C-alpha atoms as one frame of an Amber mdcrd trajectory, in Angstrom:
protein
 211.054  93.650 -65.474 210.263  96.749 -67.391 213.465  96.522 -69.356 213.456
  93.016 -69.770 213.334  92.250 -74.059 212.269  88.641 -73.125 208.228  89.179
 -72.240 207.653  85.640 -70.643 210.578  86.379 -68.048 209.098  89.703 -67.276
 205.815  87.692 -67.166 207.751  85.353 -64.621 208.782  88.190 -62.707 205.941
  90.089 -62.221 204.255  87.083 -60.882 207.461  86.438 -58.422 207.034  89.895
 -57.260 203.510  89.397 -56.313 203.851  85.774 -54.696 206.115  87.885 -52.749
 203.344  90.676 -51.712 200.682  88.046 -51.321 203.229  86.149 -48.509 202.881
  89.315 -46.720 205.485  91.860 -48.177 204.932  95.246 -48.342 203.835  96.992
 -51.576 204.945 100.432 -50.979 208.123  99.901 -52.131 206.959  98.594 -55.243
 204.755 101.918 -55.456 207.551 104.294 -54.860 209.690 102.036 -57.966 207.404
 102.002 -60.290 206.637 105.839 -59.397 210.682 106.647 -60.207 210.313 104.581
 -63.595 206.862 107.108 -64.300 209.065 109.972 -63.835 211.795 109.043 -65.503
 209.695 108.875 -68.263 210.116 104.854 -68.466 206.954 104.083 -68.405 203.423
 105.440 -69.227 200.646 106.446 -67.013 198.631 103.756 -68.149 201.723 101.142
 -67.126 202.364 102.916 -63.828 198.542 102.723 -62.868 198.357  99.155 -63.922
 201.612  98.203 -61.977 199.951  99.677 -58.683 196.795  98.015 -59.269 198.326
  94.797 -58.991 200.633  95.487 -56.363 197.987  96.678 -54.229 195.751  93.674
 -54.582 197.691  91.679 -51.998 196.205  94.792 -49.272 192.725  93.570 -50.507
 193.777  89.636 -49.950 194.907  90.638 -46.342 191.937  92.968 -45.825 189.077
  90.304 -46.424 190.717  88.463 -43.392 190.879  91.429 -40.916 188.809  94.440
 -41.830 185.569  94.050 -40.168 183.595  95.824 -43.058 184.631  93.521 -45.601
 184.560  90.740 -43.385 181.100  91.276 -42.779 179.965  92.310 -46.288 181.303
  88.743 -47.563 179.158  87.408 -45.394 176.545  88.744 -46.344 177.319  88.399
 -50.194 177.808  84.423 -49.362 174.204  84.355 -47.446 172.624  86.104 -50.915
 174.914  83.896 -53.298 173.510  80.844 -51.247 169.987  82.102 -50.948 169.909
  82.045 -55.242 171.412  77.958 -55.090 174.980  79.237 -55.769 177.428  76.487
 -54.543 180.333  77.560 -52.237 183.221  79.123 -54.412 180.483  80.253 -57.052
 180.040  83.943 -57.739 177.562  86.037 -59.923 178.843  88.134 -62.821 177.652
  91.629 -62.374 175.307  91.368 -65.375 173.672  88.247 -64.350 172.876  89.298
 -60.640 170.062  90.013 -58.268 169.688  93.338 -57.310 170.733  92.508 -53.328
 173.856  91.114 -54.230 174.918  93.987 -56.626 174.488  96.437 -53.512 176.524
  94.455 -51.585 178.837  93.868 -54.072 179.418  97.355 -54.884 179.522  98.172
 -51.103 182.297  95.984 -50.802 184.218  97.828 -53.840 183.747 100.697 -52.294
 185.435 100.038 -49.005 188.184  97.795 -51.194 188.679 101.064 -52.927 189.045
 102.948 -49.714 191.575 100.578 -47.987 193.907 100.547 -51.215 193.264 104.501
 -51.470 194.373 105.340 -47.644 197.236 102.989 -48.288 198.461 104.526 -51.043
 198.384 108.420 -49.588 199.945 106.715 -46.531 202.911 106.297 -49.101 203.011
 109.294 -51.238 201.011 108.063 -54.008 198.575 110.714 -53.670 197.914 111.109
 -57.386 197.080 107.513 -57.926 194.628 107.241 -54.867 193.030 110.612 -56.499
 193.611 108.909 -59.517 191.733 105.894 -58.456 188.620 107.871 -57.503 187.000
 107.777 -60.761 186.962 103.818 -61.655 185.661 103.983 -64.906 188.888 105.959
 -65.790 191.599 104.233 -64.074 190.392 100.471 -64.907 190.484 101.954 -68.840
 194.108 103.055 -68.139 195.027  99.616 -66.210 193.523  97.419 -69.136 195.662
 100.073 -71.285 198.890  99.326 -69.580 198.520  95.319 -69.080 197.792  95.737
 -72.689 200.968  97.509 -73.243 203.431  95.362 -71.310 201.792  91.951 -72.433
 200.264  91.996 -75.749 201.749  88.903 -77.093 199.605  86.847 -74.494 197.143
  89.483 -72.945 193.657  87.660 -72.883 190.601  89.435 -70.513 190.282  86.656
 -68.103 194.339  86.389 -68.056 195.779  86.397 -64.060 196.869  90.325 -65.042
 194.297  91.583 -66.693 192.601  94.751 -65.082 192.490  93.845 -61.693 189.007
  94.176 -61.355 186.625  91.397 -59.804 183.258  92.193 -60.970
């Protein structure tokens, strides 16, 4: 993918890659490959950061089914979102909501951040989960890296943007 000259089939793969993780395969090895490329000097911190992020959203996808914590924080995000006449599927944007669901919301972050943190030690990636630590930081450097492998068709709200939710 990295070394593919056409950018819409390395699009196309990236996305095969994580329809692959999101029907249950496992992302460290995708971690440990795009950790070789880093240190090979392939690709940039900023592209091996972004590359994680989005293989470690599929841990999230499973999480919000089976980690109790998150479980229970959407359901109490849903019981604010419905309290303020949100329909089901609607969301707030960070900078349009109430002050309960913004403490829930970055509760639920937090514990995200943990899960994909403790997944990624489990594996070796140590200096990403430290990495990963200070947000502000790493979503600069994974907007810096989508923006490096796709900038003929990068666009904010595009499916690999940043990564981040809120």
């Amino acid at each position: 993918m990295i070394s593919e000259p056409n950018r819409e089939r390395a699009f196309r793969m990236l996305r095969h890659i994580l329809s692959g993780l999101d029907a249950g395969a496992e992302p460290a090895p995708w971690i440990a490959a795009a950790g070789s490329l880093h240190a090979a000097g392939a690709i940039s911190t900023e592209v091996l950061h972004y590359l994680v992020e989005k293989v470690c959203e599929s841990l999230i996808s499973r999480a919000v089914e089976s980690d109790e914590e998150l479980v229970a924080l959407m359901q109490q995000i849903d019981v604010v979102e419905r309290g303020h006449g949100l329909a089901e599927g609607e969301s707030f944007y960070t900078d349009d909501a109430p002050d309960d669901w913004l403490a829930l919301n970055a509760s639920w972050e937090k514990r995200a951040d943990a899960i994909v943190n403790e997944y990624l030690r489990a594996h070796g990636a140590t200096e990403i989960a430290d990495a990963r630590v200070n947000r502000e930081s790493f979503d600069t450097q994974t907007l810096l890296g989508a923006r490096s492998l796709w900038p003929h068709r990068f666009d904010v709200d595009d499916e690999f943007g940043s990564g981040r939710k809120s």
